[in-house]
mmCIF file of C-alpha atoms in Angstrom:
data_model
loop_
_atom_site.group_PDB
_atom_site.id
_atom_site.type_symbol
_atom_site.label_atom_id
_atom_site.label_comp_id
_atom_site.label_asym_id
_atom_site.label_seq_id
_atom_site.Cartn_x
_atom_site.Cartn_y
_atom_site.Cartn_z
ATOM 1 C CA UNK A 42 79.824 -11.349 -26.542
ATOM 2 C CA UNK A 43 80.789 -8.982 -24.039
ATOM 3 C CA UNK A 44 77.769 -7.655 -22.312
ATOM 4 C CA UNK A 45 76.967 -5.039 -19.845
ATOM 5 C CA UNK A 46 74.116 -5.590 -17.870
ATOM 6 C CA UNK A 47 72.447 -2.481 -15.799
ATOM 7 C CA UNK A 48 70.477 -3.807 -12.925
ATOM 8 C CA UNK A 49 71.686 -7.439 -13.091
ATOM 9 C CA UNK A 50 70.513 -8.320 -9.407
ATOM 10 C CA UNK A 51 66.541 -7.276 -10.031
ATOM 11 C CA UNK A 52 64.044 -9.531 -10.616
ATOM 12 C CA UNK A 53 64.330 -9.569 -14.382
ATOM 13 C CA UNK A 54 68.105 -8.521 -14.575
ATOM 14 C CA UNK A 55 68.976 -11.740 -12.400
ATOM 15 C CA UNK A 56 67.117 -13.840 -14.919
ATOM 16 C CA UNK A 57 68.992 -12.291 -17.753
ATOM 17 C CA UNK A 58 72.347 -12.795 -16.004
ATOM 18 C CA UNK A 59 71.560 -16.412 -15.692
ATOM 19 C CA UNK A 60 70.359 -16.846 -19.246
ATOM 20 C CA UNK A 61 73.432 -14.691 -20.546
ATOM 21 C CA UNK A 62 76.128 -16.746 -18.636
ATOM 22 C CA UNK A 63 74.492 -20.073 -19.463
ATOM 23 C CA UNK A 64 74.953 -19.249 -23.193
ATOM 24 C CA UNK A 65 78.545 -18.454 -22.479
ATOM 25 C CA UNK A 66 78.472 -14.614 -22.838
ATOM 26 C CA UNK A 67 80.813 -12.576 -20.771
ATOM 27 C CA UNK A 68 78.784 -10.234 -18.487
ATOM 28 C CA UNK A 69 79.758 -7.075 -16.698
ATOM 29 C CA UNK A 70 76.982 -6.643 -14.038
ATOM 30 C CA UNK A 71 76.500 -3.011 -13.193
ATOM 31 C CA UNK A 72 74.667 -2.671 -9.903
ATOM 32 C CA UNK A 73 74.424 -0.354 -6.826
ATOM 33 C CA UNK A 74 75.677 -3.138 -4.532
ATOM 34 C CA UNK A 75 78.137 -5.404 -6.385
ATOM 35 C CA UNK A 76 78.348 -7.883 -3.321
ATOM 36 C CA UNK A 77 74.780 -8.929 -4.314
ATOM 37 C CA UNK A 78 75.781 -10.261 -7.656
ATOM 38 C CA UNK A 79 76.105 -13.998 -7.448
ATOM 39 C CA UNK A 80 79.838 -15.182 -8.335
ATOM 40 C CA UNK A 81 79.988 -17.311 -11.452
ATOM 41 C CA UNK A 82 82.139 -17.836 -14.634
ATOM 42 C CA UNK A 83 82.183 -14.866 -17.022
ATOM 43 C CA UNK A 84 80.696 -12.416 -14.526
ATOM 44 C CA UNK A 85 82.292 -9.237 -13.533
ATOM 45 C CA UNK A 86 80.651 -7.221 -10.988
ATOM 46 C CA UNK A 87 80.851 -3.368 -10.840
ATOM 47 C CA UNK A 88 79.447 -0.603 -8.801
ATOM 48 C CA UNK A 89 77.541 1.682 -10.866
ATOM 49 C CA UNK A 90 75.181 4.788 -10.526
ATOM 50 C CA UNK A 91 72.551 5.098 -13.293
ATOM 51 C CA UNK A 92 72.261 8.909 -12.770
ATOM 52 C CA UNK A 93 76.063 9.321 -13.309
ATOM 53 C CA UNK A 94 76.417 9.846 -17.124
ATOM 54 C CA UNK A 95 80.135 9.952 -17.348
ATOM 55 C CA UNK A 96 80.796 7.397 -14.742
ATOM 56 C CA UNK A 97 78.233 4.984 -16.352
ATOM 57 C CA UNK A 98 79.628 5.675 -20.037
ATOM 58 C CA UNK A 99 83.038 4.530 -18.602
ATOM 59 C CA UNK A 100 81.808 1.462 -17.498
ATOM 60 C CA UNK A 101 79.926 0.567 -20.638
ATOM 61 C CA UNK A 102 82.690 1.339 -22.907
ATOM 62 C CA UNK A 103 84.305 -1.492 -24.602
ATOM 63 C CA UNK A 104 81.219 -3.931 -24.579
ATOM 64 C CA UNK A 105 79.281 -5.372 -27.619
ATOM 65 C CA UNK A 106 75.858 -4.460 -26.232
ATOM 66 C CA UNK A 107 74.137 -2.894 -23.215
ATOM 67 C CA UNK A 108 71.014 -4.359 -21.662
ATOM 68 C CA UNK A 109 69.203 -1.994 -19.182
ATOM 69 C CA UNK A 110 66.973 -3.874 -16.623
ATOM 70 C CA UNK A 111 66.290 -1.054 -14.290
ATOM 71 C CA UNK A 112 62.924 0.383 -13.228
ATOM 72 C CA UNK A 113 61.961 3.530 -15.156
ATOM 73 C CA UNK A 114 61.073 5.274 -11.760
ATOM 74 C CA UNK A 115 64.429 4.687 -10.525
ATOM 75 C CA UNK A 116 66.351 5.944 -13.573
ATOM 76 C CA UNK A 117 66.557 8.789 -16.049
ATOM 77 C CA UNK A 118 66.105 7.679 -19.595
ATOM 78 C CA UNK A 119 67.853 10.734 -21.021
ATOM 79 C CA UNK A 120 70.859 9.968 -18.779
ATOM 80 C CA UNK A 121 70.824 6.088 -19.618
ATOM 81 C CA UNK A 122 70.687 7.197 -23.532
ATOM 82 C CA UNK A 123 73.325 9.620 -23.120
ATOM 83 C CA UNK A 124 75.688 7.266 -21.176
ATOM 84 C CA UNK A 125 75.200 4.542 -23.883
ATOM 85 C CA UNK A 126 76.097 6.887 -26.643
ATOM 86 C CA UNK A 127 78.942 8.352 -25.065
ATOM 87 C CA UNK A 128 80.344 4.872 -24.357
ATOM 88 C CA UNK A 129 80.416 4.216 -27.943
ATOM 89 C CA UNK A 130 78.501 0.892 -27.625
ATOM 90 C CA UNK A 131 76.061 0.643 -30.548
ATOM 91 C CA UNK A 132 73.543 -1.829 -29.481
ATOM 92 C CA UNK A 133 71.182 -1.084 -26.444
ATOM 93 C CA UNK A 134 68.328 -3.380 -25.392
ATOM 94 C CA UNK A 135 65.811 -2.216 -22.949
ATOM 95 C CA UNK A 136 63.548 -4.315 -20.389
ATOM 96 C CA UNK A 137 60.437 -2.607 -21.311
ATOM 97 C CA UNK A 138 56.972 -2.798 -19.640
ATOM 98 C CA UNK A 139 53.415 -3.692 -20.721
ATOM 99 C CA UNK A 140 51.663 -0.693 -20.052
ATOM 100 C CA UNK A 141 52.359 0.995 -23.171
ATOM 101 C CA UNK A 142 51.006 -2.019 -25.348
ATOM 102 C CA UNK A 143 47.764 -1.374 -27.307
ATOM 103 C CA UNK A 144 44.637 -3.219 -26.338
ATOM 104 C CA UNK A 145 42.643 -1.639 -29.111
ATOM 105 C CA UNK A 146 43.522 0.790 -31.815
ATOM 106 C CA UNK A 147 44.817 3.884 -30.153
ATOM 107 C CA UNK A 148 44.119 2.515 -26.683
ATOM 108 C CA UNK A 149 47.300 1.572 -24.472
ATOM 109 C CA UNK A 150 46.975 -0.759 -21.489
ATOM 110 C CA UNK A 151 47.712 1.945 -19.038
ATOM 111 C CA UNK A 152 45.069 3.965 -20.351
ATOM 112 C CA UNK A 153 42.359 1.316 -19.300
ATOM 113 C CA UNK A 154 40.286 1.512 -16.150
ATOM 114 C CA UNK A 155 41.519 -1.968 -15.144
ATOM 115 C CA UNK A 156 45.197 -1.025 -14.921
ATOM 116 C CA UNK A 157 46.533 -1.009 -11.362
ATOM 117 C CA UNK A 158 46.978 2.665 -10.060
ATOM 118 C CA UNK A 159 49.935 1.155 -8.135
ATOM 119 C CA UNK A 160 52.006 0.676 -11.475
ATOM 120 C CA UNK A 161 50.656 3.590 -13.363
ATOM 121 C CA UNK A 162 53.694 5.965 -12.830
ATOM 122 C CA UNK A 163 56.169 3.102 -13.821
ATOM 123 C CA UNK A 164 54.032 2.269 -16.746
ATOM 124 C CA UNK A 165 53.869 5.882 -18.228
ATOM 125 C CA UNK A 166 57.424 6.379 -17.687
ATOM 126 C CA UNK A 167 58.122 3.309 -19.608
ATOM 127 C CA UNK A 168 55.986 4.571 -22.510
ATOM 128 C CA UNK A 169 57.805 7.758 -22.326
ATOM 129 C CA UNK A 170 61.229 5.950 -22.424
ATOM 130 C CA UNK A 171 60.026 4.047 -25.526
ATOM 131 C CA UNK A 172 58.920 7.374 -27.283
ATOM 132 C CA UNK A 173 62.584 8.874 -26.474
ATOM 133 C CA UNK A 174 63.984 5.845 -28.148
ATOM 134 C CA UNK A 175 61.983 6.168 -31.203
ATOM 135 C CA UNK A 176 63.512 9.520 -31.827
ATOM 136 C CA UNK A 177 67.186 8.031 -31.729
ATOM 137 C CA UNK A 178 68.552 8.075 -35.141
ATOM 138 C CA UNK A 179 71.993 6.613 -34.337
ATOM 139 C CA UNK A 180 71.488 4.221 -31.656
ATOM 140 C CA UNK A 181 70.651 0.602 -32.580
ATOM 141 C CA UNK A 182 68.013 -0.081 -29.772
ATOM 142 C CA UNK A 183 65.161 -2.539 -28.947
ATOM 143 C CA UNK A 184 62.794 -2.459 -26.365
ATOM 144 C CA UNK A 185 61.007 -5.892 -25.295
ATOM 145 C CA UNK A 186 57.701 -5.428 -23.497
ATOM 146 C CA UNK A 187 56.457 -8.623 -21.313
ATOM 147 C CA UNK A 188 53.007 -9.459 -21.241
ATOM 148 C CA UNK A 189 50.731 -8.021 -18.668
ATOM 149 C CA UNK A 190 51.849 -10.449 -16.092
ATOM 150 C CA UNK A 191 55.303 -11.243 -15.646
ATOM 151 C CA UNK A 192 56.338 -13.609 -12.824
ATOM 152 C CA UNK A 193 58.713 -16.316 -11.550
ATOM 153 C CA UNK A 194 58.097 -19.572 -13.420
ATOM 154 C CA UNK A 195 59.316 -22.309 -15.688
ATOM 155 C CA UNK A 196 61.947 -21.838 -18.515
ATOM 156 C CA UNK A 197 60.036 -23.430 -21.244
ATOM 157 C CA UNK A 198 61.247 -21.701 -24.602
ATOM 158 C CA UNK A 199 57.945 -21.724 -25.724
ATOM 159 C CA UNK A 200 56.213 -18.462 -26.316
ATOM 160 C CA UNK A 201 54.819 -16.047 -29.023
ATOM 161 C CA UNK A 202 56.316 -12.858 -30.146
ATOM 162 C CA UNK A 203 54.334 -9.870 -31.193
ATOM 163 C CA UNK A 204 54.728 -6.256 -32.010
ATOM 164 C CA UNK A 205 52.715 -3.438 -30.252
ATOM 165 C CA UNK A 206 49.523 -5.222 -29.125
ATOM 166 C CA UNK A 207 49.187 -6.939 -25.752
ATOM 167 C CA UNK A 208 49.276 -10.757 -26.386
ATOM 168 C CA UNK A 209 46.470 -12.708 -24.783
ATOM 169 C CA UNK A 210 46.283 -16.597 -24.536
ATOM 170 C CA UNK A 211 43.187 -18.728 -25.274
ATOM 171 C CA UNK A 212 41.970 -18.210 -21.713
ATOM 172 C CA UNK A 213 42.027 -14.323 -21.978
ATOM 173 C CA UNK A 214 45.170 -14.159 -19.977
ATOM 174 C CA UNK A 215 48.309 -12.181 -20.851
ATOM 175 C CA UNK A 216 51.227 -13.695 -19.124
ATOM 176 C CA UNK A 217 54.972 -14.604 -19.443
ATOM 177 C CA UNK A 218 57.697 -16.241 -17.111
ATOM 178 C CA UNK A 219 60.520 -14.115 -16.157
ATOM 179 C CA UNK A 220 62.771 -16.930 -17.405
ATOM 180 C CA UNK A 221 61.183 -17.173 -20.788
ATOM 181 C CA UNK A 222 61.164 -13.356 -21.152
ATOM 182 C CA UNK A 223 64.947 -13.753 -20.539
ATOM 183 C CA UNK A 224 65.187 -16.292 -23.409
ATOM 184 C CA UNK A 225 63.457 -14.021 -25.790
ATOM 185 C CA UNK A 226 65.578 -11.009 -24.897
ATOM 186 C CA UNK A 227 68.966 -12.912 -25.164
ATOM 187 C CA UNK A 228 67.648 -14.436 -28.631
ATOM 188 C CA UNK A 229 67.146 -10.963 -29.867
ATOM 189 C CA UNK A 230 70.604 -10.015 -28.641
ATOM 190 C CA UNK A 231 72.089 -12.974 -30.536
ATOM 191 C CA UNK A 232 69.890 -12.859 -33.600
ATOM 192 C CA UNK A 233 68.675 -9.250 -34.029
ATOM 193 C CA UNK A 234 65.142 -9.154 -35.584
ATOM 194 C CA UNK A 235 63.782 -5.831 -34.013
ATOM 195 C CA UNK A 236 66.508 -3.319 -34.771
ATOM 196 C CA UNK A 237 64.883 0.197 -33.653
ATOM 197 C CA UNK A 238 61.840 -1.488 -32.659
ATOM 198 C CA UNK A 239 59.412 -2.576 -29.728
ATOM 199 C CA UNK A 240 58.324 -5.899 -29.628
ATOM 200 C CA UNK A 241 56.540 -8.182 -26.960
ATOM 201 C CA UNK A 242 56.568 -11.735 -25.770
ATOM 202 C CA UNK A 243 53.781 -13.865 -24.108
ATOM 203 C CA UNK A 244 51.915 -17.226 -24.039
#
């Protein structure tokens, strides 16, 4: 498939770029600094501004799907959505956050006293983005939330999927490697199972 990846040089975006190209997809890496995109087969690097609706829409047009891997505090969900819809691309996958996952009925992770204040603004904006997506009637979107801790690690291909609840392992830990997160998102791209839904991945 021909995929537009917004934020391809970031922490998650770089793993997605590697996973996509390893599976033979053609990727347009849309970033602020194209010179930072690693060269490779199937990769086209383009300069893009996530706040420029018309310019972004023009870059996205003609792709089979768009993946957004940008920080919620460094973008405007309304602009991103408008650009995707204007581009005519029907499939939109979003790298989500863990903060809006439930830890108890009606209680989100970012509402707990243990949630780090440093990440609260990002987490709440991610939750607002998910709410905005839920109101979309035309766009075929998917929002993938990682576990509470996502960090560099092994590409194992062994993980669990969930819905709106935070996944916790037998040791009480909620974690996933960025590499395995990328597998889960690209699996969803290739074989959609969560159309117009949020789901989560963890060990």
